[in-house]
Structure formats: C-alpha cells, structure tokens
C-alpha cells in the first residue's frame, strides 16, 4: 500500500466522521452511524468524563486531521516498515489517534496498547480505516498483556509511569511523554469575549488534557471579577458527577486548611506556584513585568504544552491543534522516519 492509497483511505474515514457529526449518512452508512452512536454511549458508561459532546468534539478534531491538505503536511514514505508499540493515554477521548495516524501514514505497523479508560472508540476508528482501505489491516494491531515484539515505542502517561517506561523501554528508540499542561498569560486588558473563549481552554474535556489551561499568570493587582463573569457560560461542568466530586473534595480541603481562594460555585481560583491544578481549581501567580513572564516560561518550558494569550496561542484555540502540532513538541514523523 503506497502513500496515495493510505491517504485516500484516511480521507474517506474523515469524510465519514463529518457525515456522522452532521447526521447526514449515505444510505449504505446508516448502520455504521448507528453503531458509532451506540459506542459513544457505551464509552460514557465506561468513563463518565467522556460525554457525548466531548467525544464528538474529539471526532471533529480527528476529521480535521484527515483532510488531504492536512495529511500532505506530514505524509512521508517510510523505507522499512517497523513495529511501533503505542502505549495510549486515556485522559481525553481518542487522544492516541494522532500517534496511530503518524505510524500508519509512514507505513509502519501500529501495535496499540489501549488505556483502560479509552478502550471503545479507538478500535472503531481502526475498523473504519480498514473499511475504507482494507490494507490498513496489515498496519494496525491491538496488544493485550506483555508485548515483546516491537522496534520502537511511543508512550504517553504521567511522570510516574514515565519512570516505568524509561526503565523497560529505554533500550529501544522511543518517545516517552510525561505530564504537561498549559498556562494563560493575562494582562488585565482582555475583553469579555477573550475571557469567555479562555473558558474553552480551561473547561473543555473538564480540564483533563495537556492543552488545558490549569494556571494563569496575572499582573499584580489583577481583578478577577470580569473573568468570573465571563466564565458563567461554563457552569454546567458542575453537573458532571466526577467533576463535582473533585470540586467538592478540594473545596473541603481548602476550607479545612484555611486556604484563601475565590469561588463561583463551579470553579475555585487559588494562588499557587504549582503548574498543575486539580480538576475544579485554577491556579494563578502574579507577575510584575515581562521579564517575570519570560523567566517563568523558560523555567517551565519542559512542562508546558501550550501558552494562551495575546502574543501566543489565541484564546479558545488551545484545544484545536493542527496536524503538525506534535505533543511535547517532538516531531513524531521525524522520529519514525529516523528508525
């Protein structure tokens, strides 16, 4: 199967996803559409973070990747097909798809070890690829238990799991990803619309992704009134039981330990030097001048996936990466072609 065939199959799968999202299936696709809808419901029952809206948002992002013009940006032929073990994360729906896409697009074999939190949707997507291009069946495999036959590893997890990955896979060519998060740099001159869009960066996927803003840098004396007012549109996050449990748990801790924090009944904003805030909390840190901001970014560069602000990623855009916005800023295609 050459690059042109692989690209054609991927584009067809993307068009199917678009038709699904627009509820306009071709007559022969009706059963596939119904099946995907049932799987979305099943995925939510298995993992209550995976609401139908957020699964469809993730599918929308995948369909953007599967446009011919986008695939052309990263498409390349691998000289020798390698077996690539992909250890998937499960924090947001189908987050491992980009890695799988890079592997199959370069004509390598994807050996996929699914996260227990996301075991339903990715297999469907792989069957979809095979449906439109049967040769993909020779490039996509699912692994259970211990995997020993592979040439390279792409693993995504926490800082703790990264230590395990380094220990067991360090002798192989690898990409091992650790915890990352995103921050927003505010000046106090933001409009209500800016801050409303910032809410998408904070709350999309309930704040569980590495592209979610978990911390603000704000100028000394910053007033949070307009921010709280602008975020009211996102108050329904508290209706998710898992989100509400996190919010209630940390609020109880802050109250018991007499911590200072701001609260609007679905989000707490708290001053803290840490980058990684728990679900239901947004950390902030003051800065005095641009030099403080520059130093902060330099000191935390290896922990930041995205920076939102006037001079950085636009408000509301952190969850809309392009196909060549690689996780951890490590070019997966270059890695695969170097094997």
CSV table of C-alpha atoms in Angstrom, one decimal:
chain,number,residue,atom,x,y,z
A,1,UNK,CA,0.0,0.0,0.0
A,2,UNK,CA,1.6,3.3,-1.1
A,3,UNK,CA,1.2,6.7,0.4
A,4,UNK,CA,-1.5,7.7,-2.0
A,5,UNK,CA,-3.6,4.7,-1.1
A,6,UNK,CA,-3.2,5.3,2.6
A,7,UNK,CA,-4.0,9.0,2.3
A,8,UNK,CA,-7.2,8.1,0.3
A,9,UNK,CA,-8.4,5.7,2.9
A,10,UNK,CA,-7.8,8.2,5.7
A,11,UNK,CA,-9.6,11.0,3.8
A,12,UNK,CA,-12.6,8.7,3.3
A,13,UNK,CA,-12.7,7.9,7.0
A,14,UNK,CA,-12.6,11.7,7.7
A,15,UNK,CA,-15.5,12.3,5.4
A,16,UNK,CA,-17.5,9.6,7.1
A,17,UNK,CA,-16.8,11.3,10.5
A,18,UNK,CA,-18.0,14.6,9.1
A,19,UNK,CA,-21.2,13.0,7.8
A,20,UNK,CA,-21.7,11.4,11.2
A,21,UNK,CA,-21.3,14.7,13.0
A,22,UNK,CA,-23.7,16.4,10.6
A,23,UNK,CA,-26.2,13.5,10.9
A,24,UNK,CA,-26.2,13.0,7.1
A,25,UNK,CA,-25.1,9.5,6.4
A,26,UNK,CA,-25.0,7.9,3.0
A,27,UNK,CA,-27.7,5.2,2.7
A,28,UNK,CA,-25.1,2.4,2.9
A,29,UNK,CA,-23.5,4.0,6.0
A,30,UNK,CA,-26.6,4.1,8.2
A,31,UNK,CA,-25.7,1.0,10.2
A,32,UNK,CA,-22.1,2.3,10.8
A,33,UNK,CA,-23.5,5.7,12.0
A,34,UNK,CA,-25.9,3.9,14.4
A,35,UNK,CA,-23.1,1.7,15.6
A,36,UNK,CA,-20.9,4.7,16.4
A,37,UNK,CA,-23.7,6.4,18.2
A,38,UNK,CA,-24.1,3.3,20.4
A,39,UNK,CA,-20.4,3.1,21.1
A,40,UNK,CA,-20.3,6.8,22.2
A,41,UNK,CA,-23.0,6.0,24.8
A,42,UNK,CA,-21.0,2.9,25.8
A,43,UNK,CA,-17.8,4.9,26.2
A,44,UNK,CA,-19.6,7.3,28.5
A,45,UNK,CA,-20.9,4.5,30.7
A,46,UNK,CA,-17.3,3.1,30.9
A,47,UNK,CA,-15.8,6.6,31.6
A,48,UNK,CA,-18.0,9.4,32.7
A,49,UNK,CA,-15.5,12.0,31.6
A,50,UNK,CA,-16.3,11.0,28.0
A,51,UNK,CA,-19.6,12.9,27.5
A,52,UNK,CA,-21.2,12.7,24.1
A,53,UNK,CA,-20.4,16.4,23.4
A,54,UNK,CA,-16.7,15.9,24.1
A,55,UNK,CA,-16.4,12.7,22.2
A,56,UNK,CA,-17.9,14.5,19.2
A,57,UNK,CA,-15.6,17.4,19.7
A,58,UNK,CA,-12.6,15.0,19.6
A,59,UNK,CA,-14.1,13.4,16.5
A,60,UNK,CA,-14.3,16.8,14.9
A,61,UNK,CA,-10.6,17.4,15.6
A,62,UNK,CA,-9.7,14.0,14.1
A,63,UNK,CA,-11.8,14.8,11.0
A,64,UNK,CA,-9.7,17.9,10.6
A,65,UNK,CA,-6.5,15.8,10.6
A,66,UNK,CA,-8.0,13.6,7.9
A,67,UNK,CA,-8.3,16.2,5.2
A,68,UNK,CA,-6.0,15.6,2.3
A,69,UNK,CA,-4.4,19.1,2.6
A,70,UNK,CA,-3.6,18.3,6.3
A,71,UNK,CA,-2.2,14.9,5.7
A,72,UNK,CA,0.0,16.3,3.0
A,73,UNK,CA,1.8,18.3,5.7
A,74,UNK,CA,3.1,15.2,7.4
A,75,UNK,CA,2.8,12.4,4.9
A,76,UNK,CA,6.0,10.6,4.1
A,77,UNK,CA,7.0,7.2,3.0
A,78,UNK,CA,9.0,5.0,5.4
A,79,UNK,CA,11.8,3.0,3.9
A,80,UNK,CA,11.2,0.0,6.1
A,81,UNK,CA,8.0,-0.8,8.0
A,82,UNK,CA,8.8,-1.0,11.7
A,83,UNK,CA,6.6,-2.3,14.5
A,84,UNK,CA,5.8,0.6,16.8
A,85,UNK,CA,4.4,0.0,20.2
A,86,UNK,CA,1.9,2.8,21.1
A,87,UNK,CA,1.0,2.9,24.8
A,88,UNK,CA,-2.1,5.1,24.9
A,89,UNK,CA,-3.2,7.7,27.4
A,90,UNK,CA,-6.9,7.8,28.3
A,91,UNK,CA,-7.4,11.3,29.7
A,92,UNK,CA,-9.4,12.6,26.8
A,93,UNK,CA,-11.3,10.7,24.1
A,94,UNK,CA,-9.1,9.1,21.4
A,95,UNK,CA,-6.1,11.2,22.4
A,96,UNK,CA,-3.8,8.5,21.0
A,97,UNK,CA,-5.2,8.8,17.5
A,98,UNK,CA,-2.6,11.3,16.3
A,99,UNK,CA,0.3,8.8,17.2
A,100,UNK,CA,-1.5,6.0,15.4
A,101,UNK,CA,-2.1,8.2,12.4
A,102,UNK,CA,1.6,9.1,12.2
A,103,UNK,CA,2.6,5.4,12.4
A,104,UNK,CA,0.3,4.2,9.7
A,105,UNK,CA,0.8,7.2,7.4
A,106,UNK,CA,4.5,6.4,7.4
A,107,UNK,CA,3.7,2.8,6.5
A,108,UNK,CA,4.8,1.4,9.9
A,109,UNK,CA,2.8,-1.1,12.0
A,110,UNK,CA,0.9,0.3,15.0
A,111,UNK,CA,0.8,-2.1,17.9
A,112,UNK,CA,-1.7,-0.4,20.1
A,113,UNK,CA,-1.9,-0.9,23.9
A,114,UNK,CA,-5.1,0.8,24.9
A,115,UNK,CA,-5.8,2.7,28.1
A,116,UNK,CA,-8.4,1.1,30.3
A,117,UNK,CA,-10.2,4.5,30.2
A,118,UNK,CA,-10.5,4.6,26.4
A,119,UNK,CA,-11.0,1.0,25.1
A,120,UNK,CA,-14.1,1.5,22.9
A,121,UNK,CA,-13.7,4.3,20.5
A,122,UNK,CA,-10.2,3.8,19.0
A,123,UNK,CA,-11.0,0.2,17.9
A,124,UNK,CA,-14.0,1.6,16.0
A,125,UNK,CA,-11.7,4.1,14.3
A,126,UNK,CA,-9.3,1.4,13.2
A,127,UNK,CA,-12.1,-0.7,11.8
A,128,UNK,CA,-13.3,2.4,10.0
A,129,UNK,CA,-9.8,2.8,8.3
A,130,UNK,CA,-9.9,-0.9,7.3
A,131,UNK,CA,-13.4,-0.4,5.9
A,132,UNK,CA,-12.2,2.3,3.5
A,133,UNK,CA,-8.8,0.8,2.8
A,134,UNK,CA,-8.5,-2.9,3.6
A,135,UNK,CA,-4.7,-2.9,3.5
A,136,UNK,CA,-4.7,-1.0,6.8
A,137,UNK,CA,-5.5,-4.4,8.4
A,138,UNK,CA,-1.8,-5.2,7.9
A,139,UNK,CA,-0.7,-2.0,9.8
A,140,UNK,CA,-3.0,-1.9,12.9
A,141,UNK,CA,-2.8,-4.4,15.7
A,142,UNK,CA,-4.1,-4.4,19.3
A,143,UNK,CA,-2.0,-5.8,22.2
A,144,UNK,CA,-3.0,-7.3,25.5
A,145,UNK,CA,-0.6,-8.1,28.3
A,146,UNK,CA,3.1,-8.2,27.9
A,147,UNK,CA,4.4,-7.1,24.4
A,148,UNK,CA,7.8,-8.2,23.3
A,149,UNK,CA,7.9,-8.0,19.6
A,150,UNK,CA,8.4,-4.3,18.6
A,151,UNK,CA,11.1,-2.0,17.2
A,152,UNK,CA,10.3,1.3,18.8
A,153,UNK,CA,7.9,2.8,21.5
A,154,UNK,CA,5.7,5.8,21.8
A,155,UNK,CA,4.4,6.0,25.3
A,156,UNK,CA,2.2,8.7,27.0
A,157,UNK,CA,1.5,8.8,30.7
A,158,UNK,CA,2.2,10.5,34.0
A,159,UNK,CA,5.6,11.4,35.4
A,160,UNK,CA,5.4,8.2,37.5
A,161,UNK,CA,4.6,6.0,34.6
A,162,UNK,CA,7.3,7.6,32.5
A,163,UNK,CA,9.9,6.3,35.0
A,164,UNK,CA,8.5,2.8,34.4
A,165,UNK,CA,8.6,3.3,30.6
A,166,UNK,CA,12.2,4.6,30.7
A,167,UNK,CA,13.2,1.5,32.7
A,168,UNK,CA,11.6,-1.0,30.4
A,169,UNK,CA,11.8,0.7,27.1
A,170,UNK,CA,14.9,2.8,27.4
A,171,UNK,CA,17.0,0.5,25.2
A,172,UNK,CA,14.6,0.9,22.3
A,173,UNK,CA,14.2,4.0,20.1
A,174,UNK,CA,11.4,5.8,21.9
A,175,UNK,CA,9.3,8.9,22.6
A,176,UNK,CA,8.2,8.9,26.2
A,177,UNK,CA,5.9,11.7,27.3
A,178,UNK,CA,5.5,13.0,30.8
A,179,UNK,CA,2.9,15.3,32.4
A,180,UNK,CA,2.4,18.6,30.6
A,181,UNK,CA,-0.1,21.3,31.0
A,182,UNK,CA,-0.9,24.8,29.6
A,183,UNK,CA,-1.0,28.3,31.0
A,184,UNK,CA,-2.6,31.6,30.1
A,185,UNK,CA,-0.8,35.0,30.3
A,186,UNK,CA,-3.2,37.7,31.1
A,187,UNK,CA,-2.6,41.5,31.1
A,188,UNK,CA,-5.8,42.8,32.5
A,189,UNK,CA,-6.8,44.3,29.1
A,190,UNK,CA,-8.7,41.3,27.9
A,191,UNK,CA,-12.2,41.7,26.7
A,192,UNK,CA,-15.1,39.7,28.0
A,193,UNK,CA,-15.0,37.8,24.7
A,194,UNK,CA,-11.3,37.0,25.2
A,195,UNK,CA,-12.1,35.6,28.7
A,196,UNK,CA,-15.2,33.7,27.5
A,197,UNK,CA,-13.0,32.0,24.9
A,198,UNK,CA,-10.4,31.3,27.6
A,199,UNK,CA,-13.1,29.3,29.3
A,200,UNK,CA,-12.9,26.8,26.4
A,201,UNK,CA,-9.2,26.4,27.1
A,202,UNK,CA,-9.9,25.8,30.8
A,203,UNK,CA,-13.0,23.6,30.8
A,204,UNK,CA,-13.0,21.6,27.5
A,205,UNK,CA,-12.6,17.9,28.4
A,206,UNK,CA,-13.1,19.1,32.0
A,207,UNK,CA,-9.5,20.3,32.1
A,208,UNK,CA,-8.0,16.9,31.8
A,209,UNK,CA,-5.9,17.4,28.7
A,210,UNK,CA,-2.3,18.7,28.5
A,211,UNK,CA,-3.6,21.5,26.3
A,212,UNK,CA,-6.0,22.7,29.0
A,213,UNK,CA,-5.1,25.8,30.9
A,214,UNK,CA,-4.6,25.0,34.6
A,215,UNK,CA,-2.8,28.2,35.6
A,216,UNK,CA,-2.9,31.9,35.0
A,217,UNK,CA,-0.1,34.4,35.1
A,218,UNK,CA,-1.7,37.8,36.0
A,219,UNK,CA,-0.3,41.2,36.8
A,220,UNK,CA,-0.1,42.3,40.4
A,221,UNK,CA,-3.4,43.8,41.5
A,222,UNK,CA,-5.4,41.9,38.8
A,223,UNK,CA,-9.1,41.8,39.4
A,224,UNK,CA,-10.8,38.5,38.7
A,225,UNK,CA,-14.4,40.0,38.5
A,226,UNK,CA,-14.6,40.1,34.7
A,227,UNK,CA,-13.0,36.7,34.4
A,228,UNK,CA,-15.6,35.1,36.7
A,229,UNK,CA,-18.4,36.9,34.9
A,230,UNK,CA,-17.1,35.7,31.5
A,231,UNK,CA,-16.9,32.1,32.7
A,232,UNK,CA,-20.5,31.7,33.7
A,233,UNK,CA,-21.4,30.1,30.4
A,234,UNK,CA,-19.4,27.0,31.6
A,235,UNK,CA,-21.2,26.5,34.9
A,236,UNK,CA,-22.8,23.3,33.6
A,237,UNK,CA,-19.5,21.4,34.2
A,238,UNK,CA,-20.6,21.0,37.8
A,239,UNK,CA,-23.4,18.8,36.6
A,240,UNK,CA,-20.9,16.1,35.7
A,241,UNK,CA,-20.7,13.9,38.8
A,242,UNK,CA,-17.0,13.3,38.6
A,243,UNK,CA,-16.2,17.0,38.1
A,244,UNK,CA,-18.5,17.9,41.1
A,245,UNK,CA,-16.8,15.3,43.3
A,246,UNK,CA,-13.4,16.8,42.6
A,247,UNK,CA,-14.7,20.3,43.1
A,248,UNK,CA,-16.3,19.4,46.5
A,249,UNK,CA,-13.3,17.4,47.7
A,250,UNK,CA,-10.8,20.2,47.1
A,251,UNK,CA,-13.1,22.9,48.4
A,252,UNK,CA,-13.4,20.9,51.7
A,253,UNK,CA,-9.7,20.7,51.9
A,254,UNK,CA,-9.1,24.4,51.3
A,255,UNK,CA,-11.7,25.3,53.9
A,256,UNK,CA,-10.3,22.9,56.5
A,257,UNK,CA,-6.8,24.2,56.0
A,258,UNK,CA,-7.9,27.9,55.9
A,259,UNK,CA,-6.6,28.4,52.3
A,260,UNK,CA,-7.5,31.7,50.6
A,261,UNK,CA,-9.4,31.1,47.3
A,262,UNK,CA,-12.0,32.7,45.1
A,263,UNK,CA,-15.1,30.6,44.3
A,264,UNK,CA,-18.1,30.9,41.9
A,265,UNK,CA,-19.7,27.5,42.8
A,266,UNK,CA,-18.1,25.6,39.9
A,267,UNK,CA,-14.5,26.8,39.8
A,268,UNK,CA,-12.1,27.9,42.5
A,269,UNK,CA,-9.2,30.2,41.7
A,270,UNK,CA,-6.3,29.9,44.1
A,271,UNK,CA,-2.8,31.4,44.2
A,272,UNK,CA,-0.2,28.7,43.9
A,273,UNK,CA,3.2,28.3,42.4
A,274,UNK,CA,2.5,24.9,41.0
A,275,UNK,CA,1.6,24.4,37.3
A,276,UNK,CA,-0.8,21.5,37.7
A,277,UNK,CA,-4.1,22.4,39.4
A,278,UNK,CA,-6.7,19.7,40.3
A,279,UNK,CA,-10.0,19.5,38.5
A,280,UNK,CA,-12.3,22.2,39.7
A,281,UNK,CA,-9.4,24.5,40.6
A,282,UNK,CA,-7.5,27.1,38.6
A,283,UNK,CA,-4.1,28.3,40.0
A,284,UNK,CA,-2.7,31.7,39.4
A,285,UNK,CA,0.5,33.5,40.0
A,286,UNK,CA,1.3,37.3,39.9
A,287,UNK,CA,4.0,38.8,37.8
A,288,UNK,CA,5.5,42.3,37.9
A,289,UNK,CA,6.9,42.8,34.4
A,290,UNK,CA,7.5,41.0,31.1
A,291,UNK,CA,10.8,39.7,32.4
A,292,UNK,CA,8.9,37.7,35.1
A,293,UNK,CA,6.8,36.1,32.3
A,294,UNK,CA,9.8,35.3,30.2
A,295,UNK,CA,11.6,33.7,33.1
A,296,UNK,CA,8.5,31.7,34.1
A,297,UNK,CA,8.2,30.3,30.6
A,298,UNK,CA,11.9,29.4,30.4
A,299,UNK,CA,11.9,27.7,33.8
A,300,UNK,CA,8.8,25.6,32.9
A,301,UNK,CA,9.4,25.1,29.2
A,302,UNK,CA,9.7,21.3,29.5
A,303,UNK,CA,6.3,21.1,31.3
A,304,UNK,CA,4.3,23.4,29.1
A,305,UNK,CA,2.3,22.2,26.1
A,306,UNK,CA,0.6,25.4,25.2
A,307,UNK,CA,0.7,29.1,26.2
A,308,UNK,CA,-2.5,31.1,25.7
A,309,UNK,CA,-2.5,34.9,25.4
A,310,UNK,CA,-2.3,37.9,23.1
A,311,UNK,CA,1.2,37.1,21.9
A,312,UNK,CA,0.7,33.3,22.0
A,313,UNK,CA,-2.0,30.8,21.1
A,314,UNK,CA,-5.3,32.6,20.6
A,315,UNK,CA,-8.0,32.5,23.3
A,316,UNK,CA,-10.1,29.4,22.9
A,317,UNK,CA,-7.7,27.8,20.4
A,318,UNK,CA,-5.6,25.5,22.7
A,319,UNK,CA,-7.8,22.5,22.0
A,320,UNK,CA,-7.6,22.9,18.3
A,321,UNK,CA,-4.1,21.8,17.4
A,322,UNK,CA,-3.0,21.4,13.8
A,323,UNK,CA,-1.8,18.1,12.5
A,324,UNK,CA,1.8,19.2,12.9
A,325,UNK,CA,1.4,20.5,16.5
A,326,UNK,CA,3.1,17.5,18.0
A,327,UNK,CA,2.8,16.6,21.6
A,328,UNK,CA,5.8,17.7,23.7
A,329,UNK,CA,7.0,19.5,20.6
A,330,UNK,CA,8.7,16.2,19.5
A,331,UNK,CA,8.1,15.6,15.8
A,332,UNK,CA,6.6,12.1,15.6
A,333,UNK,CA,7.0,11.8,11.9
A,334,UNK,CA,10.8,12.7,12.0
A,335,UNK,CA,11.2,10.1,14.8
A,336,UNK,CA,9.5,7.4,12.7
A,337,UNK,CA,11.5,8.2,9.6
A,338,UNK,CA,14.7,8.1,11.5
A,339,UNK,CA,14.2,4.4,12.5
